[in-house]
Amino acid sequence: MTTLALARPTMPVSLTDLAPISLADLSAQAELLTRVDRKYVVPTSVLPLWLERIAAGTRILEIDGRRSFAYRSCYWDTDQLDSFLTSGQGRRRRFKVRGRTYLDTGSTFLEVKTRGPRGTTVKERVLHPDVTGPRLDTVASTYVAHRLRAAAIDRVAPANLTPALVTTYRRATLVTPGGEVPVRATIDADLSWRLPEPAGAETANLAGMAVIETKGASTPSPFDRVLWRLGHRPVRISKYGTGLALLRDDVPDLKWHNVIHRHLTIERGERP
């Protein structure tokens, strides 16, 4: 079995036998900006078993010979943590705002996630330079305001959002036929959280584990059914909500209490 190194330490994933799919084809066939998400936290040792059992025809995103990609996301929130609290409390009008940088290429997208009908997640995004200051610029603030207004979220002033959390990780993306709707799954490894500068230097790192997220229709996908047969069920995990609860003593665990205390193996460290 071939081992693919996603980062140090390596993640033992047998991905080399899967047929590749280009970014253009993936976007055309299964962009899935409106979808039902299911998330799983699994030991990295489970990944080869899962990959061996998923449906024939599964393909993996490949760009310039790479099959895993480094990401950095900066989440923006109000001083009152409206995004964190409404998500953790399961509110209908919840939202996330983040800048996602693809570290292999340097491109950054400004993304807004809201809730659609029947529990779907709606992600809208626009290419935008990485925002490193304490406030969104005028273009970014205007875009966020439009997207939140379209989702009937009018209590948040985007110009007042500030950086709240930074995450880094490596991701591989799979796609497989899923009936009428193609289904995607992502594997995130080497996940690390930190608070933005000038907050404390502590980091929280997910040790020996990966986060699998399936993205498709309301019907469970082949990705999901194989995970269930291997004894893994969806859990409530949010990179933003979980990470903020891990690093800040002044916020509650909310709906992430179970995953934090029962499913995650966390290593604490200091950022370089």
Short mmCIF file of C-alpha atoms in Angstrom, two decimals:
data_model
loop_
_atom_site.label_atom_id
_atom_site.label_comp_id
_atom_site.label_asym_id
_atom_site.label_seq_id
_atom_site.Cartn_x
_atom_site.Cartn_y
_atom_site.Cartn_z
CA MET A 1 0.00 0.00 0.00
CA THR A 2 1.37 3.35 -1.03
CA THR A 3 1.58 6.04 1.63
CA LEU A 4 0.99 9.65 0.58
CA ALA A 5 2.64 12.28 2.77
CA LEU A 6 0.21 15.15 3.25
CA ALA A 7 2.53 16.91 5.69
CA ARG A 8 4.83 16.08 8.56
CA PRO A 9 3.76 13.88 10.28
CA THR A 10 2.53 11.82 7.33
CA MET A 11 -1.06 10.77 6.86
CA PRO A 12 -1.21 7.13 5.64
CA VAL A 13 -3.72 7.49 2.82
CA SER A 14 -3.75 5.26 -0.25
CA LEU A 15 -4.76 7.80 -2.88
CA THR A 16 -2.45 7.01 -5.76
CA ASP A 17 -4.71 4.39 -7.33
CA LEU A 18 -7.64 6.79 -7.73
CA ALA A 19 -8.17 8.40 -11.11
CA PRO A 20 -7.54 12.17 -11.12
CA ILE A 21 -10.05 14.91 -11.83
CA SER A 22 -9.12 18.46 -12.75
CA LEU A 23 -10.33 21.51 -10.85
CA ALA A 24 -12.35 22.65 -13.87
CA ASP A 25 -14.11 19.29 -14.16
CA LEU A 26 -14.70 19.11 -10.41
CA SER A 27 -16.27 22.57 -10.41
CA ALA A 28 -18.43 21.73 -13.42
CA GLN A 29 -19.63 18.37 -12.10
CA ALA A 30 -19.82 18.80 -8.33
CA GLU A 31 -19.18 22.33 -7.11
CA LEU A 32 -21.93 21.81 -4.49
CA LEU A 33 -22.03 25.28 -3.01
CA THR A 34 -25.51 24.36 -1.76
CA ARG A 35 -25.37 20.96 -0.10
CA VAL A 36 -25.92 18.80 2.96
CA ASP A 37 -22.72 18.34 4.96
CA ARG A 38 -21.84 15.42 7.23
CA LYS A 39 -18.63 15.50 9.26
CA TYR A 40 -16.64 12.70 10.84
CA VAL A 41 -13.54 12.61 13.04
CA VAL A 42 -11.56 9.43 12.46
CA PRO A 43 -8.09 8.12 13.36
CA THR A 44 -5.79 8.38 10.36
CA SER A 45 -5.38 4.59 10.54
CA VAL A 46 -9.02 4.25 9.40
CA LEU A 47 -8.48 6.16 6.16
CA PRO A 48 -6.90 3.31 4.13
CA LEU A 49 -9.79 1.01 5.12
CA TRP A 50 -12.33 3.62 4.06
CA LEU A 51 -10.60 4.33 0.76
CA GLU A 52 -10.39 0.64 -0.09
CA ARG A 53 -14.16 0.30 0.28
CA ILE A 54 -15.55 3.41 -1.38
CA ALA A 55 -17.44 3.12 -4.65
CA ALA A 56 -15.68 2.38 -7.89
CA GLY A 57 -15.30 5.45 -10.06
CA THR A 58 -14.18 7.71 -7.22
CA ARG A 59 -11.75 10.36 -8.46
CA ILE A 60 -9.36 12.67 -6.66
CA LEU A 61 -8.67 16.33 -7.34
CA GLU A 62 -5.23 16.73 -8.88
CA ILE A 63 -3.58 20.04 -9.75
CA ASP A 64 -0.06 20.19 -11.21
CA GLY A 65 0.62 16.69 -9.96
CA ARG A 66 -0.48 17.46 -6.39
CA ARG A 67 -3.25 15.52 -4.66
CA SER A 68 -3.29 17.35 -1.34
CA PHE A 69 -3.25 21.07 -0.73
CA ALA A 70 -2.41 23.42 2.14
CA TYR A 71 -5.11 25.81 3.36
CA ARG A 72 -5.21 28.71 5.79
CA SER A 73 -8.53 30.21 6.89
CA CYS A 74 -9.13 33.35 8.93
CA TYR A 75 -12.59 33.56 10.51
CA TRP A 76 -14.19 36.94 11.15
CA ASP A 77 -16.71 37.63 13.88
CA THR A 78 -18.28 40.44 15.88
CA ASP A 79 -16.99 41.50 19.29
CA GLN A 80 -20.01 39.69 20.73
CA LEU A 81 -19.12 36.51 18.73
CA ASP A 82 -22.44 36.42 16.88
CA SER A 83 -21.15 33.91 14.34
CA PHE A 84 -19.79 31.58 17.02
CA LEU A 85 -22.84 31.79 19.27
CA THR A 86 -25.57 31.49 16.64
CA SER A 87 -23.82 28.49 15.11
CA GLY A 88 -23.20 26.83 18.47
CA GLN A 89 -26.79 27.38 19.52
CA GLY A 90 -28.18 26.02 16.25
CA ARG A 91 -29.91 29.26 15.24
CA ARG A 92 -31.60 29.36 11.86
CA ARG A 93 -30.03 32.70 10.90
CA ARG A 94 -26.43 31.70 11.50
CA PHE A 95 -23.46 32.58 9.35
CA LYS A 96 -19.70 32.30 8.90
CA VAL A 97 -17.36 34.76 7.24
CA ARG A 98 -13.83 33.70 6.40
CA GLY A 99 -10.91 34.37 4.14
CA ARG A 100 -9.56 31.10 2.74
CA THR A 101 -6.05 31.11 1.29
CA TYR A 102 -4.79 28.28 -0.90
CA LEU A 103 -1.18 28.27 0.23
CA ASP A 104 0.12 26.32 -2.76
CA THR A 105 -1.04 29.04 -5.16
CA GLY A 106 -1.42 32.09 -2.90
CA SER A 107 -4.97 32.81 -4.05
CA THR A 108 -7.56 33.84 -1.45
CA PHE A 109 -11.35 33.72 -1.49
CA LEU A 110 -13.67 35.66 0.76
CA GLU A 111 -16.44 33.23 1.72
CA VAL A 112 -19.83 33.63 3.37
CA LYS A 113 -21.70 30.55 4.61
CA THR A 114 -25.37 30.67 5.58
CA ARG A 115 -28.23 28.21 5.98
CA GLY A 116 -30.55 27.31 3.15
CA PRO A 117 -33.83 25.37 3.12
CA ARG A 118 -34.08 21.89 4.67
CA GLY A 119 -30.80 22.11 6.52
CA THR A 120 -28.61 22.82 3.50
CA THR A 121 -25.43 24.86 3.67
CA VAL A 122 -25.08 27.73 1.19
CA LYS A 123 -21.51 28.87 0.50
CA GLU A 124 -20.89 31.95 -1.63
CA ARG A 125 -17.44 33.30 -2.36
CA VAL A 126 -15.47 35.79 -4.38
CA LEU A 127 -11.78 36.06 -5.21
CA HIS A 128 -10.29 38.75 -2.99
CA PRO A 129 -6.81 39.60 -1.67
CA ASP A 130 -5.98 38.23 1.76
CA VAL A 131 -7.13 40.69 4.44
CA THR A 132 -4.46 40.89 7.13
CA GLY A 133 -5.62 44.02 8.94
CA PRO A 134 -8.06 44.34 11.84
CA ARG A 135 -11.04 45.19 9.59
CA LEU A 136 -12.44 44.09 6.25
CA ASP A 137 -11.82 46.58 3.47
CA THR A 138 -14.69 48.34 1.72
CA VAL A 139 -15.00 45.81 -1.10
CA ALA A 140 -15.01 42.85 1.27
CA SER A 141 -17.39 44.52 3.70
CA THR A 142 -19.82 45.36 0.90
CA TYR A 143 -19.78 41.79 -0.43
CA VAL A 144 -20.42 40.31 3.02
CA ALA A 145 -23.25 42.78 3.64
CA HIS A 146 -24.97 41.77 0.38
CA ARG A 147 -24.70 38.06 1.10
CA LEU A 148 -25.93 38.36 4.68
CA ARG A 149 -28.82 40.56 3.59
CA ALA A 150 -29.80 37.96 0.99
CA ALA A 151 -29.96 35.40 3.81
CA ALA A 152 -32.16 37.75 5.90
CA ILE A 153 -29.37 38.37 8.42
CA ASP A 154 -29.53 42.06 9.15
CA ARG A 155 -28.19 42.34 12.71
CA VAL A 156 -24.50 42.15 11.70
CA ALA A 157 -22.48 45.14 10.48
CA PRO A 158 -19.67 43.63 8.35
CA ALA A 159 -17.53 46.74 8.79
CA ASN A 160 -17.28 45.82 12.50
CA LEU A 161 -16.10 42.24 12.00
CA THR A 162 -12.62 41.42 13.31
CA PRO A 163 -10.36 38.35 12.96
CA ALA A 164 -11.30 35.71 15.55
CA LEU A 165 -9.46 32.48 14.65
CA VAL A 166 -6.92 31.13 12.18
CA THR A 167 -6.79 27.51 11.04
CA THR A 168 -4.31 25.63 8.87
CA TYR A 169 -4.60 22.12 7.45
CA ARG A 170 -4.00 19.96 4.38
CA ARG A 171 -6.88 18.71 2.26
CA ALA A 172 -7.52 16.01 -0.33
CA THR A 173 -10.81 16.16 -2.26
CA LEU A 174 -12.67 13.15 -3.66
CA VAL A 175 -15.73 12.96 -5.91
CA THR A 176 -17.88 9.95 -6.74
CA PRO A 177 -21.20 9.41 -8.54
CA GLY A 178 -24.02 9.69 -6.01
CA GLY A 179 -27.21 8.95 -7.88
CA GLU A 180 -28.66 12.09 -9.41
CA VAL A 181 -26.21 14.32 -7.53
CA PRO A 182 -22.40 13.85 -7.59
CA VAL A 183 -20.97 13.62 -4.09
CA ARG A 184 -17.78 15.15 -2.79
CA ALA A 185 -15.74 14.27 0.27
CA THR A 186 -12.80 16.11 1.75
CA ILE A 187 -10.10 14.72 4.03
CA ASP A 188 -8.47 17.32 6.29
CA ALA A 189 -5.27 16.40 8.13
CA ASP A 190 -2.66 18.25 10.18
CA LEU A 191 -5.36 20.59 11.46
CA SER A 192 -4.10 23.39 13.69
CA TRP A 193 -5.86 26.31 15.37
CA ARG A 194 -4.49 29.58 16.73
CA LEU A 195 -5.86 32.93 17.81
CA PRO A 196 -4.94 35.92 15.63
CA GLU A 197 -2.17 38.29 16.63
CA PRO A 198 -1.62 39.79 19.15
CA ALA A 199 -3.43 37.12 21.22
CA GLY A 200 -1.55 34.37 23.04
CA ALA A 201 0.94 32.10 21.30
CA GLU A 202 -0.84 28.83 22.15
CA THR A 203 -1.89 26.50 19.36
CA ALA A 204 -4.19 23.47 19.42
CA ASN A 205 -3.41 20.65 16.97
CA LEU A 206 -5.52 17.63 16.02
CA ALA A 207 -3.17 14.71 16.67
CA GLY A 208 -3.35 11.43 14.74
CA MET A 209 -6.82 12.20 13.45
CA ALA A 210 -8.48 13.52 10.31
CA VAL A 211 -11.77 15.25 9.60
CA ILE A 212 -13.80 13.79 6.75
CA GLU A 213 -16.64 15.90 5.38
CA THR A 214 -19.11 14.56 2.85
CA LYS A 215 -21.00 17.07 0.72
CA GLY A 216 -24.02 15.99 -1.27
CA ALA A 217 -27.79 15.58 -1.19
CA SER A 218 -29.94 14.67 1.80
CA THR A 219 -29.59 10.96 0.97
CA PRO A 220 -26.47 9.40 2.53
CA SER A 221 -23.71 8.90 -0.02
CA PRO A 222 -21.44 5.91 -0.62
CA PHE A 223 -18.80 7.80 1.36
CA ASP A 224 -21.16 7.98 4.34
CA ARG A 225 -22.38 4.39 4.17
CA VAL A 226 -18.83 2.98 4.19
CA LEU A 227 -17.93 5.12 7.21
CA TRP A 228 -21.04 3.85 9.00
CA ARG A 229 -20.07 0.24 8.30
CA LEU A 230 -16.65 0.99 9.78
CA GLY A 231 -18.35 2.23 12.97
CA HIS A 232 -18.14 6.00 12.46
CA ARG A 233 -21.13 8.33 12.63
CA PRO A 234 -21.43 12.06 11.90
CA VAL A 235 -20.38 14.40 14.69
CA ARG A 236 -20.89 18.08 15.33
CA ILE A 237 -17.58 19.71 14.56
CA SER A 238 -16.83 23.14 13.19
CA LYS A 239 -13.28 24.27 12.55
CA TYR A 240 -14.25 27.70 13.80
CA GLY A 241 -16.52 26.80 16.69
CA THR A 242 -14.44 23.89 17.95
CA GLY A 243 -11.16 25.77 17.65
CA LEU A 244 -12.41 28.88 19.42
CA ALA A 245 -13.82 26.79 22.27
CA LEU A 246 -10.49 24.97 22.60
CA LEU A 247 -8.38 28.13 22.74
CA ARG A 248 -10.56 30.58 24.67
CA ASP A 249 -11.51 29.93 28.27
CA ASP A 250 -14.15 32.67 28.18
CA VAL A 251 -16.46 30.99 25.65
CA PRO A 252 -18.70 27.93 26.15
CA ASP A 253 -18.34 24.63 24.30
CA LEU A 254 -21.99 24.77 23.19
CA LYS A 255 -22.94 22.02 20.74
CA TRP A 256 -19.28 21.05 20.29
CA HIS A 257 -18.88 19.82 23.89
CA ASN A 258 -19.33 16.18 22.93
CA VAL A 259 -16.84 16.17 20.09
CA ILE A 260 -14.27 18.15 22.08
CA HIS A 261 -14.38 15.87 25.11
CA ARG A 262 -15.11 12.49 23.50
CA HIS A 263 -13.72 12.44 19.97
CA LEU A 264 -10.69 14.72 19.65
CA THR A 265 -7.07 14.08 20.58
CA ILE A 266 -5.50 17.50 21.01
CA GLU A 267 -1.87 18.51 21.32
CA ARG A 268 -1.08 21.95 22.72
CA GLY A 269 1.91 23.93 21.54
CA GLU A 270 3.38 27.32 20.88
CA ARG A 271 3.39 28.83 17.42
CA PRO A 272 6.84 29.50 15.98
#
